[in-house]
Amino acid sequence: MTVRRTIHAVRAVGAVLRKPAPWDGAQLFGRLAVAAVGSTVLTLGMLAFDDRTLGAESIWLKPLKFSVSFAVLFATLGYVARQLSDPWCASWTVATAGIASAAAFIFEMAYIVAQAARQEPSHFNESTPFHAFMYGLMGIGASTLMAVIALMGIVAWLDAGARFGKGARLGIWLGFLLTAALTSWVAGELAGNGGRYVGMPGDPHARLPFLGWSREVGDLRPAHFLALHAMQVLPAAGYALDRLGADARFVWIGAISYALLTASVFTQALQGVPLIGA
């Protein structure tokens, strides 16, 4: 009797999660990806015509990097959403995930661009109560995106009708959950550290091109980068295994190896050692 009640409860929850929404959440992810590409083009233009700097970098470099990151994120989420079965693709779950993502994207990019235009930092800027409040809201926006990523990974795993091979399905589930967990871990340390560096860099030019990672001291951003992109790397590995006809369980080995690599890079940075020395 208990087992039957549990099964009925799971089915009831699934029915609620698959309840159709009045708009297409998967399409919303696609539109967000297009908007992020448009933001990338605009910030590239500003980078070319506005030579103001903040520290040793162009004021438009951060908005550019965030635009590219958002474009990759939403393209990935949009692809996964499109491969779900029709009931899940058109569900309130996916639609709500899309709306939450849109709200976080619009707020974060608007603030980052506004701060860049004012030649002021957006991150780790708590110089006034207003800036501290906005920085806190950015943390909420980032947490919202991590929750969306984890939710979409779970949906892809639960959806028996999704158009994924076994390896790709496992790669999406593990990759999305790893991104949510590892990014939250690294970002939490970044926030607690009050900045991206462990140590005091002396030469503002001793950085990796474009990425800006320090070559003098520990920099927490390489681990953050790895954490963010587990959601692309592991699904791609799973897809490759499907194409090769290999055992999908190899994705588990990839996930464990990727998590260990991220933890190793993170630990190195915490010890004040740069990923690539000058």
Tab-separated table of N, CA and C in Angstrom, residues 68-172:
chain	number	residue	atom	x	y	z
A	68	VAL	N	29.005	36.775	-23.798
A	68	VAL	CA	29.384	35.507	-24.429
A	68	VAL	C	28.958	34.332	-23.553
A	69	SER	N	29.190	34.465	-22.251
A	69	SER	CA	28.828	33.395	-21.327
A	69	SER	C	27.324	33.145	-21.329
A	70	PHE	N	26.542	34.213	-21.322
A	70	PHE	CA	25.083	34.061	-21.363
A	70	PHE	C	24.634	33.430	-22.687
A	71	ALA	N	25.264	33.801	-23.789
A	71	ALA	CA	24.894	33.228	-25.078
A	71	ALA	C	25.112	31.714	-25.090
A	72	VAL	N	26.251	31.274	-24.560
A	72	VAL	CA	26.545	29.838	-24.488
A	72	VAL	C	25.565	29.134	-23.547
A	73	LEU	N	25.293	29.763	-22.400
A	73	LEU	CA	24.373	29.178	-21.423
A	73	LEU	C	22.990	28.974	-22.021
A	74	PHE	N	22.434	30.019	-22.618
A	74	PHE	CA	21.064	29.926	-23.121
A	74	PHE	C	20.967	29.045	-24.365
A	75	ALA	N	22.015	29.012	-25.174
A	75	ALA	CA	22.008	28.097	-26.320
A	75	ALA	C	21.984	26.648	-25.826
A	76	THR	N	22.726	26.370	-24.770
A	76	THR	CA	22.752	25.020	-24.199
A	76	THR	C	21.396	24.653	-23.610
A	77	LEU	N	20.831	25.551	-22.799
A	77	LEU	CA	19.530	25.282	-22.201
A	77	LEU	C	18.445	25.159	-23.272
A	78	GLY	N	18.518	25.995	-24.288
A	78	GLY	CA	17.536	25.936	-25.364
A	78	GLY	C	17.599	24.627	-26.125
A	79	TYR	N	18.813	24.145	-26.393
A	79	TYR	CA	18.967	22.863	-27.094
A	79	TYR	C	18.366	21.732	-26.271
A	80	VAL	N	18.681	21.698	-24.989
A	80	VAL	CA	18.165	20.631	-24.121
A	80	VAL	C	16.639	20.699	-24.061
A	81	ALA	N	16.094	21.905	-23.899
A	81	ALA	CA	14.644	22.050	-23.815
A	81	ALA	C	13.967	21.562	-25.087
A	82	ARG	N	14.571	21.815	-26.244
A	82	ARG	CA	13.990	21.396	-27.521
A	82	ARG	C	13.996	19.880	-27.697
A	83	GLN	N	14.878	19.192	-27.020
A	83	GLN	CA	14.961	17.738	-27.145
A	83	GLN	C	14.041	17.016	-26.161
A	84	LEU	N	13.388	17.757	-25.275
A	84	LEU	CA	12.458	17.131	-24.349
A	84	LEU	C	11.209	16.678	-25.090
A	85	SER	N	10.482	15.751	-24.490
A	85	SER	CA	9.207	15.336	-25.077
A	85	SER	C	8.243	16.516	-25.056
A	86	ASP	N	7.230	16.477	-25.917
A	86	ASP	CA	6.318	17.619	-26.054
A	86	ASP	C	5.676	18.058	-24.738
A	87	PRO	N	5.190	17.121	-23.885
A	87	PRO	CA	4.581	17.573	-22.626
A	87	PRO	C	5.549	18.352	-21.732
A	88	TRP	N	6.804	17.905	-21.651
A	88	TRP	CA	7.786	18.610	-20.832
A	88	TRP	C	8.219	19.908	-21.496
A	89	CYS	N	8.412	19.878	-22.814
A	89	CYS	CA	8.871	21.075	-23.532
A	89	CYS	C	7.885	22.229	-23.374
A	90	ALA	N	6.588	21.892	-23.352
A	90	ALA	CA	5.549	22.918	-23.249
A	90	ALA	C	5.045	23.101	-21.822
A	91	SER	N	5.795	22.610	-20.844
A	91	SER	CA	5.328	22.610	-19.461
A	91	SER	C	5.591	23.928	-18.747
A	92	TRP	N	4.874	24.104	-17.631
A	92	TRP	CA	5.111	25.252	-16.768
A	92	TRP	C	6.511	25.208	-16.168
A	93	THR	N	7.043	24.000	-15.975
A	93	THR	CA	8.386	23.877	-15.392
A	93	THR	C	9.421	24.561	-16.270
A	94	VAL	N	9.407	24.220	-17.565
A	94	VAL	CA	10.376	24.809	-18.492
A	94	VAL	C	10.082	26.292	-18.707
A	95	ALA	N	8.790	26.649	-18.782
A	95	ALA	CA	8.430	28.052	-18.973
A	95	ALA	C	8.882	28.906	-17.786
A	96	THR	N	8.677	28.402	-16.582
A	96	THR	CA	9.102	29.131	-15.383
A	96	THR	C	10.621	29.274	-15.338
A	97	ALA	N	11.328	28.197	-15.740
A	97	ALA	CA	12.791	28.267	-15.802
A	97	ALA	C	13.234	29.344	-16.789
A	98	GLY	N	12.538	29.444	-17.920
A	98	GLY	CA	12.872	30.466	-18.905
A	98	GLY	C	12.614	31.870	-18.402
A	99	ILE	N	11.485	32.065	-17.722
A	99	ILE	CA	11.153	33.389	-17.186
A	99	ILE	C	12.160	33.815	-16.123
A	100	ALA	N	12.504	32.887	-15.227
A	100	ALA	CA	13.485	33.198	-14.179
A	100	ALA	C	14.835	33.547	-14.795
A	101	SER	N	15.215	32.806	-15.840
A	101	SER	CA	16.485	33.085	-16.525
A	101	SER	C	16.470	34.459	-17.176
A	102	ALA	N	15.347	34.805	-17.795
A	102	ALA	CA	15.231	36.109	-18.452
A	102	ALA	C	15.368	37.245	-17.443
A	103	ALA	N	14.711	37.090	-16.289
A	103	ALA	CA	14.785	38.133	-15.260
A	103	ALA	C	16.221	38.307	-14.766
A	104	ALA	N	16.910	37.181	-14.519
A	104	ALA	CA	18.293	37.260	-14.048
A	104	ALA	C	19.204	37.865	-15.111
A	105	PHE	N	19.023	37.466	-16.355
A	105	PHE	CA	19.848	37.964	-17.462
A	105	PHE	C	19.669	39.472	-17.647
A	106	ILE	N	18.430	39.922	-17.698
A	106	ILE	CA	18.164	41.341	-17.940
A	106	ILE	C	18.739	42.191	-16.814
A	107	PHE	N	18.520	41.764	-15.575
A	107	PHE	CA	19.026	42.541	-14.449
A	107	PHE	C	20.553	42.576	-14.431
A	108	GLU	N	21.178	41.397	-14.547
A	108	GLU	CA	22.639	41.341	-14.422
A	108	GLU	C	23.320	42.123	-15.542
A	109	MET	N	22.864	41.938	-16.781
A	109	MET	CA	23.508	42.644	-17.893
A	109	MET	C	23.262	44.146	-17.804
A	110	ALA	N	22.059	44.543	-17.388
A	110	ALA	CA	21.764	45.975	-17.274
A	110	ALA	C	22.688	46.635	-16.249
A	111	TYR	N	22.883	45.965	-15.115
A	111	TYR	CA	23.731	46.557	-14.076
A	111	TYR	C	25.197	46.541	-14.480
A	112	ILE	N	25.655	45.445	-15.063
A	112	ILE	CA	27.055	45.345	-15.482
A	112	ILE	C	27.377	46.399	-16.540
A	113	VAL	N	26.476	46.574	-17.497
A	113	VAL	CA	26.693	47.561	-18.559
A	113	VAL	C	26.636	48.977	-17.985
A	114	ALA	N	25.667	49.223	-17.091
A	114	ALA	CA	25.547	50.555	-16.495
A	114	ALA	C	26.801	50.911	-15.697
A	115	GLN	N	27.316	49.965	-14.946
A	115	GLN	CA	28.531	50.219	-14.167
A	115	GLN	C	29.734	50.418	-15.078
A	116	ALA	N	29.785	49.652	-16.160
A	116	ALA	CA	30.885	49.835	-17.113
A	116	ALA	C	30.841	51.236	-17.718
A	117	ALA	N	29.653	51.685	-18.092
A	117	ALA	CA	29.507	53.012	-18.688
A	117	ALA	C	29.932	54.104	-17.700
A	118	ARG	N	29.727	53.832	-16.411
A	118	ARG	CA	30.125	54.799	-15.378
A	118	ARG	C	31.585	54.629	-14.961
A	119	GLN	N	32.255	53.664	-15.578
A	119	GLN	CA	33.661	53.358	-15.277
A	119	GLN	C	33.824	52.941	-13.815
A	120	GLU	N	32.890	52.121	-13.360
A	120	GLU	CA	32.914	51.607	-12.003
A	120	GLU	C	32.755	50.090	-12.025
A	121	PRO	N	33.348	49.386	-11.065
A	121	PRO	CA	33.194	47.925	-11.028
A	121	PRO	C	31.783	47.524	-10.599
A	122	SER	N	31.311	46.414	-11.150
A	122	SER	CA	30.004	45.880	-10.753
A	122	SER	C	30.162	44.803	-9.682
A	123	HIS	N	31.206	44.000	-9.796
A	123	HIS	CA	31.437	42.916	-8.856
A	123	HIS	C	32.352	43.368	-7.706
A	124	PHE	N	32.088	42.842	-6.529
A	124	PHE	CA	32.866	43.131	-5.319
A	124	PHE	C	32.877	44.624	-5.005
A	125	ASN	N	31.853	45.315	-5.470
A	125	ASN	CA	31.748	46.752	-5.218
A	125	ASN	C	30.681	46.980	-4.150
A	126	GLU	N	31.123	47.250	-2.939
A	126	GLU	CA	30.220	47.551	-1.833
A	126	GLU	C	30.588	48.896	-1.223
A	127	SER	N	31.007	49.807	-2.096
A	127	SER	CA	31.500	51.110	-1.654
A	127	SER	C	30.409	51.993	-1.080
A	128	THR	N	29.167	51.765	-1.453
A	128	THR	CA	28.023	52.516	-0.921
A	128	THR	C	26.903	51.522	-0.604
A	129	PRO	N	25.927	51.915	0.196
A	129	PRO	CA	24.795	51.015	0.449
A	129	PRO	C	24.096	50.576	-0.839
A	130	PHE	N	23.996	51.492	-1.810
A	130	PHE	CA	23.368	51.144	-3.087
A	130	PHE	C	24.154	50.047	-3.802
A	131	HIS	N	25.465	50.221	-3.895
A	131	HIS	CA	26.284	49.233	-4.583
A	131	HIS	C	26.262	47.890	-3.850
A	132	ALA	N	26.263	47.927	-2.525
A	132	ALA	CA	26.194	46.689	-1.756
A	132	ALA	C	24.867	45.978	-2.005
A	133	PHE	N	23.780	46.756	-2.069
A	133	PHE	CA	22.463	46.173	-2.336
A	133	PHE	C	22.416	45.540	-3.724
A	134	MET	N	22.937	46.235	-4.713
A	134	MET	CA	22.917	45.728	-6.091
A	134	MET	C	23.811	44.503	-6.236
A	135	TYR	N	24.930	44.504	-5.545
A	135	TYR	CA	25.815	43.339	-5.584
A	135	TYR	C	25.120	42.124	-4.961
A	136	GLY	N	24.356	42.361	-3.900
A	136	GLY	CA	23.587	41.284	-3.296
A	136	GLY	C	22.528	40.745	-4.244
A	137	LEU	N	21.873	41.648	-4.982
A	137	LEU	CA	20.883	41.217	-5.967
A	137	LEU	C	21.533	40.405	-7.086
A	138	MET	N	22.750	40.768	-7.453
A	138	MET	CA	23.458	39.988	-8.465
A	138	MET	C	23.711	38.558	-7.974
A	139	GLY	N	24.002	38.432	-6.676
A	139	GLY	CA	24.177	37.095	-6.106
A	139	GLY	C	22.893	36.283	-6.187
A	140	ILE	N	21.751	36.943	-5.956
A	140	ILE	CA	20.463	36.261	-6.063
A	140	ILE	C	20.214	35.837	-7.509
A	141	GLY	N	20.565	36.721	-8.452
A	141	GLY	CA	20.405	36.389	-9.868
A	141	GLY	C	21.242	35.191	-10.270
A	142	ALA	N	22.493	35.147	-9.793
A	142	ALA	CA	23.374	34.023	-10.105
A	142	ALA	C	22.837	32.732	-9.495
A	143	SER	N	22.328	32.810	-8.271
A	143	SER	CA	21.758	31.630	-7.619
A	143	SER	C	20.523	31.139	-8.370
A	144	THR	N	19.743	32.075	-8.890
A	144	THR	CA	18.569	31.704	-9.685
A	144	THR	C	18.981	30.922	-10.926
A	145	LEU	N	20.017	31.370	-11.594
A	145	LEU	CA	20.493	30.670	-12.787
A	145	LEU	C	21.009	29.280	-12.447
A	146	MET	N	21.690	29.135	-11.310
A	146	MET	CA	22.163	27.811	-10.910
A	146	MET	C	20.985	26.879	-10.622
A	147	ALA	N	19.925	27.424	-10.014
A	147	ALA	CA	18.730	26.612	-9.744
A	147	ALA	C	18.071	26.181	-11.050
A	148	VAL	N	18.036	27.073	-12.034
A	148	VAL	CA	17.470	26.734	-13.342
A	148	VAL	C	18.268	25.618	-14.007
A	149	ILE	N	19.587	25.729	-13.951
A	149	ILE	CA	20.449	24.713	-14.557
A	149	ILE	C	20.216	23.353	-13.904
A	150	ALA	N	20.178	23.326	-12.579
A	150	ALA	CA	19.940	22.066	-11.875
A	150	ALA	C	18.563	21.505	-12.229
A	151	LEU	N	17.551	22.365	-12.269
A	151	LEU	CA	16.194	21.928	-12.597
A	151	LEU	C	16.134	21.325	-13.993
A	152	MET	N	16.756	21.973	-14.975
A	152	MET	CA	16.721	21.466	-16.342
A	152	MET	C	17.472	20.137	-16.466
A	153	GLY	N	18.531	19.974	-15.689
A	153	GLY	CA	19.239	18.698	-15.680
A	153	GLY	C	18.368	17.582	-15.132
A	154	ILE	N	17.619	17.868	-14.078
A	154	ILE	CA	16.722	16.870	-13.483
A	154	ILE	C	15.584	16.526	-14.442
A	155	VAL	N	15.031	17.551	-15.101
A	155	VAL	CA	13.951	17.311	-16.065
A	155	VAL	C	14.433	16.423	-17.205
A	156	ALA	N	15.632	16.704	-17.719
A	156	ALA	CA	16.179	15.880	-18.807
A	156	ALA	C	16.348	14.428	-18.376
A	157	TRP	N	16.668	14.216	-17.109
A	157	TRP	CA	16.835	12.857	-16.595
A	157	TRP	C	15.485	12.167	-16.397
A	158	LEU	N	14.500	12.918	-15.916
A	158	LEU	CA	13.183	12.345	-15.636
A	158	LEU	C	12.365	12.080	-16.890
A	159	ASP	N	12.587	12.851	-17.929
A	159	ASP	CA	11.768	12.762	-19.135
A	159	ASP	C	12.147	11.529	-19.960
A	160	ALA	N	11.359	10.468	-19.809
A	160	ALA	CA	11.648	9.218	-20.521
A	160	ALA	C	11.499	9.368	-22.027
A	161	GLY	N	10.717	10.357	-22.463
A	161	GLY	CA	10.505	10.543	-23.893
A	161	GLY	C	11.455	11.527	-24.541
A	162	ALA	N	12.409	12.047	-23.783
A	162	ALA	CA	13.357	13.015	-24.339
A	162	ALA	C	14.196	12.370	-25.434
A	163	ARG	N	14.548	13.173	-26.423
A	163	ARG	CA	15.278	12.663	-27.587
A	163	ARG	C	16.793	12.728	-27.348
A	164	PHE	N	17.243	11.960	-26.348
A	164	PHE	CA	18.655	11.859	-26.013
A	164	PHE	C	19.063	10.395	-26.014
A	165	GLY	N	20.324	10.139	-26.381
A	165	GLY	CA	20.881	8.825	-26.155
A	165	GLY	C	21.192	8.660	-24.675
A	166	LYS	N	21.531	7.452	-24.277
A	166	LYS	CA	21.804	7.192	-22.861
A	166	LYS	C	22.988	8.021	-22.363
A	167	GLY	N	24.040	8.095	-23.164
A	167	GLY	CA	25.217	8.852	-22.750
A	167	GLY	C	24.929	10.338	-22.636
A	168	ALA	N	24.206	10.887	-23.629
A	168	ALA	CA	23.890	12.311	-23.599
A	168	ALA	C	22.983	12.642	-22.423
A	169	ARG	N	21.998	11.788	-22.156
A	169	ARG	CA	21.087	12.033	-21.038
A	169	ARG	C	21.861	12.057	-19.712
A	170	LEU	N	22.746	11.080	-19.533
A	170	LEU	CA	23.539	11.023	-18.314
A	170	LEU	C	24.495	12.213	-18.237
A	171	GLY	N	25.081	12.593	-19.394
A	171	GLY	CA	25.989	13.736	-19.414
A	171	GLY	C	25.288	15.032	-19.066
A	172	ILE	N	24.050	15.198	-19.540
A	172	ILE	CA	23.282	16.403	-19.222
A	172	ILE	C	22.962	16.437	-17.736
